[in-house]
mmCIF file of C-alpha atoms in Angstrom:
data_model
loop_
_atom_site.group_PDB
_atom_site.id
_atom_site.type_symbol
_atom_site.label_atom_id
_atom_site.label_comp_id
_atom_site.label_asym_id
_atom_site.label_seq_id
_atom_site.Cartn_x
_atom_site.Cartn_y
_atom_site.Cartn_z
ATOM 1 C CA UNK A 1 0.000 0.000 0.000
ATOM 2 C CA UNK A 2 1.241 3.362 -1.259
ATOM 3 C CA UNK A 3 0.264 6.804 -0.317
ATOM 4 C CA UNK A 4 0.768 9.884 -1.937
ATOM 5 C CA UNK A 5 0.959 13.278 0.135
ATOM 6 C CA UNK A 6 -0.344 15.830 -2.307
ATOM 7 C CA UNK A 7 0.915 19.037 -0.492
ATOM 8 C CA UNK A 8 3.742 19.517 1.748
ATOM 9 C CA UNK A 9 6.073 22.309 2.285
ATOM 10 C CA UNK A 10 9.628 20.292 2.386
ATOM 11 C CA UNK A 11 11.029 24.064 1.443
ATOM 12 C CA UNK A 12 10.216 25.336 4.811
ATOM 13 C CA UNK A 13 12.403 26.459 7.470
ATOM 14 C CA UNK A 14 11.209 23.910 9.765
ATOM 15 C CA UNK A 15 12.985 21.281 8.078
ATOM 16 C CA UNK A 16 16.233 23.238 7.361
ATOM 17 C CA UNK A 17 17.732 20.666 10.111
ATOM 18 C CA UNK A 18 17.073 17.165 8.658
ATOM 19 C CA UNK A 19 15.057 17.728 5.654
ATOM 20 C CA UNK A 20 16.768 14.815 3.721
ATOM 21 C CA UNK A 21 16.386 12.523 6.523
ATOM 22 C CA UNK A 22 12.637 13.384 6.521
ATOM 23 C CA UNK A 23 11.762 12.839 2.971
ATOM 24 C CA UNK A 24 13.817 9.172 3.429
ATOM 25 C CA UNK A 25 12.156 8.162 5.956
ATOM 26 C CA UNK A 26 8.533 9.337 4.427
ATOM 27 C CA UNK A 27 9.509 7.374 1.330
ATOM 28 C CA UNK A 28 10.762 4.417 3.423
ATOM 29 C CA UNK A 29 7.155 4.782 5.003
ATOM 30 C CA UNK A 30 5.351 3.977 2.261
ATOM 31 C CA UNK A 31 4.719 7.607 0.641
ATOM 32 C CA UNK A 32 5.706 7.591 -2.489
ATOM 33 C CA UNK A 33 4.712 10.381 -4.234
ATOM 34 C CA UNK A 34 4.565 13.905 -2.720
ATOM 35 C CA UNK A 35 4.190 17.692 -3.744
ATOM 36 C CA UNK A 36 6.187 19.996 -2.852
ATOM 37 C CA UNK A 37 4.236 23.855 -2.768
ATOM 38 C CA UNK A 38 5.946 26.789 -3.056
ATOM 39 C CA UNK A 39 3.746 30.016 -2.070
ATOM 40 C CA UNK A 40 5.778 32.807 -2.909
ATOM 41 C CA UNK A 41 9.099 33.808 -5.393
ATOM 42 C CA UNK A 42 12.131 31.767 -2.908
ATOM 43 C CA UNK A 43 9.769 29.117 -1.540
ATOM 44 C CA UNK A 44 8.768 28.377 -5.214
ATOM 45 C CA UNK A 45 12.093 27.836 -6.220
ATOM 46 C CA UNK A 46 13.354 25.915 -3.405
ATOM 47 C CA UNK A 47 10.220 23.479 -4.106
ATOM 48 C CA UNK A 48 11.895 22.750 -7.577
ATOM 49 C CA UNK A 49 15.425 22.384 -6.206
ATOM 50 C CA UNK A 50 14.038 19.606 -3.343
ATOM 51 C CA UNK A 51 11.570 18.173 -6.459
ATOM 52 C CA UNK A 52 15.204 17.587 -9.081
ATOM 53 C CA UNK A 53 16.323 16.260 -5.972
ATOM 54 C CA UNK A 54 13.839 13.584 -5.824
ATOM 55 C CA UNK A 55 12.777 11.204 -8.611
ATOM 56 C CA UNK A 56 9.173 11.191 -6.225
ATOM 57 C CA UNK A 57 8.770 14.720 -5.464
ATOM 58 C CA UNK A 58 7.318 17.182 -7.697
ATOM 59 C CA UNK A 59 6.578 20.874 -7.459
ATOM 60 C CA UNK A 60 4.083 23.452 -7.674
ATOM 61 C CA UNK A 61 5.208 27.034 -7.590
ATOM 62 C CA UNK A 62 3.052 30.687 -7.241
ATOM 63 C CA UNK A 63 2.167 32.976 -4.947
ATOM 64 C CA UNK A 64 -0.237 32.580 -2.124
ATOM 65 C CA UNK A 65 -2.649 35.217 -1.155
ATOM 66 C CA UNK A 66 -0.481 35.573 1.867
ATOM 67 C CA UNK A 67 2.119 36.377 -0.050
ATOM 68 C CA UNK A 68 0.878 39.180 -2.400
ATOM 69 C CA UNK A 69 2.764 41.957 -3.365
ATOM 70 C CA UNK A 70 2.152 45.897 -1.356
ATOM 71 C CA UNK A 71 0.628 47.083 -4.612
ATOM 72 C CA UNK A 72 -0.997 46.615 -7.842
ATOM 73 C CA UNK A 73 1.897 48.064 -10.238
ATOM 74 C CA UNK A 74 4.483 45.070 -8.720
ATOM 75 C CA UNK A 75 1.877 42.131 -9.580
ATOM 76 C CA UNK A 76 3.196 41.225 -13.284
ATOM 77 C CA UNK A 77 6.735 41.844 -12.380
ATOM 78 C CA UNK A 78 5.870 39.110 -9.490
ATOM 79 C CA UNK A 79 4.122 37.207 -11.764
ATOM 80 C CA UNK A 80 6.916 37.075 -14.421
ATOM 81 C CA UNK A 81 9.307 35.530 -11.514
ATOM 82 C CA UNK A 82 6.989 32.519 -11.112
ATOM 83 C CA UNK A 83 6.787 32.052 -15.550
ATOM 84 C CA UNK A 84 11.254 32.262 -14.928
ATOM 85 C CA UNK A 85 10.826 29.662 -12.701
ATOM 86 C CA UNK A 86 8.611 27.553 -14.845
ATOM 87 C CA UNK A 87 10.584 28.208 -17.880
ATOM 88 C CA UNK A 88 13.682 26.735 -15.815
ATOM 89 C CA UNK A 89 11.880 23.544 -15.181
ATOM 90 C CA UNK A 90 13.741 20.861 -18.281
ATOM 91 C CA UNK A 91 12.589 17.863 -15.661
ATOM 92 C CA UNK A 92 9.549 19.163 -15.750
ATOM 93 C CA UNK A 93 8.717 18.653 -12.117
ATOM 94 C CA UNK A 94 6.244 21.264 -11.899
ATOM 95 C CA UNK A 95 2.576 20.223 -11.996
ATOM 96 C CA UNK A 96 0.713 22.915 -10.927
ATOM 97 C CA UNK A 97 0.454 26.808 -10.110
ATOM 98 C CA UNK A 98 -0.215 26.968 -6.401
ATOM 99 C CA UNK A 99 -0.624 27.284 -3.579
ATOM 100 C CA UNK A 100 -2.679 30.327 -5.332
ATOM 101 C CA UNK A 101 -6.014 31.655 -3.779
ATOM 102 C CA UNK A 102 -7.923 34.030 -1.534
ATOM 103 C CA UNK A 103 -7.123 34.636 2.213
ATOM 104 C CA UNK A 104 -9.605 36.717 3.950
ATOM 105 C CA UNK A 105 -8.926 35.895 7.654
ATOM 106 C CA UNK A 106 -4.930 36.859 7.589
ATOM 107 C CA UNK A 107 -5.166 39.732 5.135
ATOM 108 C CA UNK A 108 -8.808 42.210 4.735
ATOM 109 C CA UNK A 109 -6.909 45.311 3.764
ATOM 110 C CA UNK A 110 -5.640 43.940 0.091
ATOM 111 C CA UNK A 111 -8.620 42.232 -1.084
ATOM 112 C CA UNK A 112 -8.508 43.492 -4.479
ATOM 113 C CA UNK A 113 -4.442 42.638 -5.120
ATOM 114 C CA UNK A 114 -5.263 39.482 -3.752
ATOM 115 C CA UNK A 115 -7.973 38.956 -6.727
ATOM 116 C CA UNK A 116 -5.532 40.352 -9.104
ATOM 117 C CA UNK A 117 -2.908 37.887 -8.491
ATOM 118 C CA UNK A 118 -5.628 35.098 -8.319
ATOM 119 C CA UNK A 119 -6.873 35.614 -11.725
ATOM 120 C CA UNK A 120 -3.134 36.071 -13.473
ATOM 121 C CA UNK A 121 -2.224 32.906 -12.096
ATOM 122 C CA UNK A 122 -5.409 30.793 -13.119
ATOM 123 C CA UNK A 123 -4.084 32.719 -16.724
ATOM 124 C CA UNK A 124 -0.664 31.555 -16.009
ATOM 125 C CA UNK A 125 -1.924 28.046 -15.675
ATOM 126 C CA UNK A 126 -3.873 27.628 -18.553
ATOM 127 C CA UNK A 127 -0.621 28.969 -20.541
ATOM 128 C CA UNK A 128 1.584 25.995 -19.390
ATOM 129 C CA UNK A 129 -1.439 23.391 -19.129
ATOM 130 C CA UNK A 130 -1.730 23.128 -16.210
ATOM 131 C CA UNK A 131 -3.970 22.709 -13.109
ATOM 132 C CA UNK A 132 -4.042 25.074 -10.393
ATOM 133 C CA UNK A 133 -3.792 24.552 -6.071
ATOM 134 C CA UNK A 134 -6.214 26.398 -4.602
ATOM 135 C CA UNK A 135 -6.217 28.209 -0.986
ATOM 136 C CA UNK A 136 -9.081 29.620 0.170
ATOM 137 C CA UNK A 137 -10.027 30.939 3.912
ATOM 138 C CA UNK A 138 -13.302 33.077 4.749
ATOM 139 C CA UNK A 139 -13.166 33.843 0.686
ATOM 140 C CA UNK A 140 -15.727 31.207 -0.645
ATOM 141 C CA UNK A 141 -17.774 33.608 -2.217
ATOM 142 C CA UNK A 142 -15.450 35.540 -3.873
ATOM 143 C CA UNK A 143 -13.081 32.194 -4.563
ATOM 144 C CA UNK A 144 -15.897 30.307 -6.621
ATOM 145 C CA UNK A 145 -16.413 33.959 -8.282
ATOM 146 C CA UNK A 146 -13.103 34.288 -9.709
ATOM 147 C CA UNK A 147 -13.365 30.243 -11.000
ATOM 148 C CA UNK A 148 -16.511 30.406 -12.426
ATOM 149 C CA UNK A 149 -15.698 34.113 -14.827
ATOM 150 C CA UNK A 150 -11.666 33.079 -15.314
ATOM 151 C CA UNK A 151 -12.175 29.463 -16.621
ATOM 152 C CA UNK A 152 -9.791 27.488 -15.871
ATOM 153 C CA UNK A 153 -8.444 24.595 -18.350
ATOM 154 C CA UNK A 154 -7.621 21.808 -16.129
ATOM 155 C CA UNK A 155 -9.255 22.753 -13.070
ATOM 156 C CA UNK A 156 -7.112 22.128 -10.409
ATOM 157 C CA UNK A 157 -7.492 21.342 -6.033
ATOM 158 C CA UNK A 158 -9.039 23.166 -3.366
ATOM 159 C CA UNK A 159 -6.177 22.081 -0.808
ATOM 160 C CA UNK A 160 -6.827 21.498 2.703
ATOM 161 C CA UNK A 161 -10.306 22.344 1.682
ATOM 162 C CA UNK A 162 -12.324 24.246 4.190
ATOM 163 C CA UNK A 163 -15.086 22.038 5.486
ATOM 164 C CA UNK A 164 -17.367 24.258 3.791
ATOM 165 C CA UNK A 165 -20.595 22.010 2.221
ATOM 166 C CA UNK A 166 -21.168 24.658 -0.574
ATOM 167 C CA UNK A 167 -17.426 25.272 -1.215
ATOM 168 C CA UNK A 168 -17.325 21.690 -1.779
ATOM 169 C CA UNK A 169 -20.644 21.521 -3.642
ATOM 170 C CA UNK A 170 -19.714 24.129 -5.861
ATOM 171 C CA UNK A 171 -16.496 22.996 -6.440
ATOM 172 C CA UNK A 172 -16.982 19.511 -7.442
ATOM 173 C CA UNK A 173 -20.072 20.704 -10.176
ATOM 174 C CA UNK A 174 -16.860 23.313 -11.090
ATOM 175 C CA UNK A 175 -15.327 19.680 -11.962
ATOM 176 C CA UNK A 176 -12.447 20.123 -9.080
ATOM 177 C CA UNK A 177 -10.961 17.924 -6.781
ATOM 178 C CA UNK A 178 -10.972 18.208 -3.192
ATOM 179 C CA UNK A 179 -7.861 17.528 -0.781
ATOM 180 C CA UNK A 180 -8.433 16.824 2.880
ATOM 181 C CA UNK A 181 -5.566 17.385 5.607
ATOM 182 C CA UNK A 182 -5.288 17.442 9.249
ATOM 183 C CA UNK A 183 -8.493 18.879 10.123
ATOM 184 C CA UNK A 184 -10.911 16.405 9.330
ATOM 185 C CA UNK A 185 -8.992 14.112 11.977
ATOM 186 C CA UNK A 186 -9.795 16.963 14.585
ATOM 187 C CA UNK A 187 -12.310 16.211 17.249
ATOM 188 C CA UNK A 188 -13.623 19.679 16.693
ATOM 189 C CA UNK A 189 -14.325 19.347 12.983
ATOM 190 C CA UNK A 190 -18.330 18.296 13.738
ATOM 191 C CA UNK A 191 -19.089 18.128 10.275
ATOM 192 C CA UNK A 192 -16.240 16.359 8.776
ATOM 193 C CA UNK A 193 -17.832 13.261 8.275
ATOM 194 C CA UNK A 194 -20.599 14.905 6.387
ATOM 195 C CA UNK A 195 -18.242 16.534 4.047
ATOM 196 C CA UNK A 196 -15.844 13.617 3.301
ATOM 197 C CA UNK A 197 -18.871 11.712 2.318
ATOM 198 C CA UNK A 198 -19.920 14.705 -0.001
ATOM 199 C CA UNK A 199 -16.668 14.085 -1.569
ATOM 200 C CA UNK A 200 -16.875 10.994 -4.402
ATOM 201 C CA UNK A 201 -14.023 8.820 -3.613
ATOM 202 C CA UNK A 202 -12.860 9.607 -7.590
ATOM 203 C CA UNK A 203 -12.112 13.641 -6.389
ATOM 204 C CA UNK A 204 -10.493 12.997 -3.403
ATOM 205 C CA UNK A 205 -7.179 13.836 -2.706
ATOM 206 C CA UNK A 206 -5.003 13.470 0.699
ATOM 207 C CA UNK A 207 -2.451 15.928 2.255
ATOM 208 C CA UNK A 208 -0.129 16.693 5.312
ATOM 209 C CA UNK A 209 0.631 20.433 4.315
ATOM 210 C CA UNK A 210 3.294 19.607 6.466
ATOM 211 C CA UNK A 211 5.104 21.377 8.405
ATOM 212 C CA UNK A 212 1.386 22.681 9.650
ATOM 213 C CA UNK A 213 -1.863 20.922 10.755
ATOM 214 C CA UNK A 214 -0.477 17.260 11.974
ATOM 215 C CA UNK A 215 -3.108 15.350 12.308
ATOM 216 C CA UNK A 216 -4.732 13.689 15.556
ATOM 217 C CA UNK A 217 -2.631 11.550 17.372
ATOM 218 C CA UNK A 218 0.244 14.434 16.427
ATOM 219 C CA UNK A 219 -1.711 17.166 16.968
ATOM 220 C CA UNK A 220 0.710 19.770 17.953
ATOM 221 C CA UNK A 221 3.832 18.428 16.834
ATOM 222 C CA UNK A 222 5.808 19.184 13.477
ATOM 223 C CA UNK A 223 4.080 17.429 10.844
ATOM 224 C CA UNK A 224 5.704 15.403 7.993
ATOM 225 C CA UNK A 225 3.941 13.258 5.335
ATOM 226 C CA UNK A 226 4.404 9.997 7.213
ATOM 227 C CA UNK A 227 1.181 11.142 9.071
ATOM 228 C CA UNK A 228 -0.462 11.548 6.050
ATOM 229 C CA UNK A 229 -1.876 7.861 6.792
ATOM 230 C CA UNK A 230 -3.673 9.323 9.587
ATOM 231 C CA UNK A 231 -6.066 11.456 7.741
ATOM 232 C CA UNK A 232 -6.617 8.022 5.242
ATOM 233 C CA UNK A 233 -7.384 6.426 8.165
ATOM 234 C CA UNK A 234 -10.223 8.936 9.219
ATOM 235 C CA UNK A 235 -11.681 9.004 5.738
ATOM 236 C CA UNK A 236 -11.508 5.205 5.757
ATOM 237 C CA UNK A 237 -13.623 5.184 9.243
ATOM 238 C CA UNK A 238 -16.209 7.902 7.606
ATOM 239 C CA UNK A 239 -16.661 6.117 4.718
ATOM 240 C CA UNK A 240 -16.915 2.532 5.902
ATOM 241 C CA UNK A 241 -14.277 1.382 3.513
ATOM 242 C CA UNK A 242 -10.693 0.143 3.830
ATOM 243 C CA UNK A 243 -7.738 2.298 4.459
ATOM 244 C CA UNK A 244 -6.109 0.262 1.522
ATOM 245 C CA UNK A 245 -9.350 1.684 -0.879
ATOM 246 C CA UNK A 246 -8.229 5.310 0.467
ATOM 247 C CA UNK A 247 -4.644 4.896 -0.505
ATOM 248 C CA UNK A 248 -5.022 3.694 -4.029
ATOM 249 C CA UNK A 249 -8.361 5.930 -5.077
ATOM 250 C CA UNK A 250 -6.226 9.017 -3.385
ATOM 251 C CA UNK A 251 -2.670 8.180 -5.165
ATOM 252 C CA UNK A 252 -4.584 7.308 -8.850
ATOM 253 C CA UNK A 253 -6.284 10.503 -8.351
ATOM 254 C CA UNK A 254 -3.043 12.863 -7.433
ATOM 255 C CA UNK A 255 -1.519 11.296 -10.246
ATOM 256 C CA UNK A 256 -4.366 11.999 -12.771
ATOM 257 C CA UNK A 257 -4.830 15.688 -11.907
ATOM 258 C CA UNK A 258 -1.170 16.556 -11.873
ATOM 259 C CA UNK A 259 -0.797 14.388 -15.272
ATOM 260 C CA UNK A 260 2.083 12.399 -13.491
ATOM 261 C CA UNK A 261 2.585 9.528 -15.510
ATOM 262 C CA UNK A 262 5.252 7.064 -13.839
ATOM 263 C CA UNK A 263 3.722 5.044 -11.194
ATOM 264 C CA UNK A 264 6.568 3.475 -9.754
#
């Protein structure tokens, strides 16, 4: 059984220590396949470097709504960066622009930069064929907005998707997928049951978005992809289905939307 950890942060500072260690003993584990997501100009590029390192990492590279720039007049010079990057990419280990989005809770005062950089990066993708990772938090309305008037190609993930039943209703009509993380192992997550069984088991995805959000038992701790079999294991009890089912439905799936072809 195989699992595939479809958004991590292996560029973060958090792993500057034993990074390679980590992503050894993750493979060793028995995940196989993971993304690494950049979310701004450095972290995008230090996702490729750690993805050429690793025959089973890949990389998605953009800029997070976090990460936006102070004004309107620096957004295409930002966005030009990311296109460098992509054009610098002869493995081609990128599979996605992301971690892209809206981010209402952190950031209120930039709402319309945030937009901006949202809807040149869904343009972005679509250049390069590709999907798109999508981060949204107290933005649904405006996130399934900007999707529905900027089409985009190849759809794409809403990563460690808010437990949000018309977020994920609109999104799966939108023909998305959905990734789950940490919180739907959470004992205060009261309605992620419901939502994971909104979610067909063909548009599921699984995550760590490690170093952040370890899952119950490791709640607390620094989280790495190993635990990724923790949030299988929650869907698997939600759904009434084997953890086994989880693993290979969730791994076919990451590997369809980010058109990886090797299985190995």
């Amino acid at each position: 059984m195989e699992f595939f950890d479809s958004h991590s942060h292996y560029n973060d500072e958090k792993f500057d220590e034993d990074r390679e260690q980590i992503i050894q003993e993750t493979y060793n584990s028995g995940v196989t396949k993971f993304i690494c997501a950049g979310y701004d100009i450095e972290s995008s590029k230090e996702s490729l470097k750690i993805s050429n390192k690793h025959s089973f990492i890949y990389s998605i590279v953009g800029i997070s709504p976090n990460d936006v720039p102070e004004s309107l007049s620096e957004v295409d010079l930002m966005i030009e960066k990311i296109e460098n990057i992509i054009k610098q990419d002869p493995n081609k280990k990128i599979v996605a622009i992301g971690e892209i989005g809206l981010d209402y809770y952190w950031n209120k005062e930039n709402k319309d930069i945030q937009r901006e950089v949202f809807i040149k990066q869904i343009k972005l993708a679509n250049k390069y064929n590709m999907p798109i990772v999508i981060h949204t938090r107290e933005a649904v309305d405006d996130t399934l907005k900007i999707i529905k008037e900027n089409i985009v190609n190849n759809k794409g993930i809403f990563h460690c998707c808010p437990l949000n039943r018309e977020l994920v209703k609109q999104g799966l009509e939108l023909g998305f997928y959905i990734s789950f993380a940490g919180p739907v192992t959470f004992k205060n997550s009261k309605n992620a049951e419901e939502i994971v069984n909104m979610v067909p088991l063909n548009r599921m995805l699984i995550e760590t978005d490690s170093p952040y959000l370890a899952p119950e038992p490791k709640r607390g701790t620094r989280n790495d992809s190993r635990n990724v079999k923790y949030i299988a294991e929650k869907i698997a009890e939600f759904r009434r289905i084997t953890l086994e089912e989880v693993a290979n439905a969730t791994y076919k799936n990451a590997t369809k939307v980010f058109k990886i072809i090797n299985m190995c």
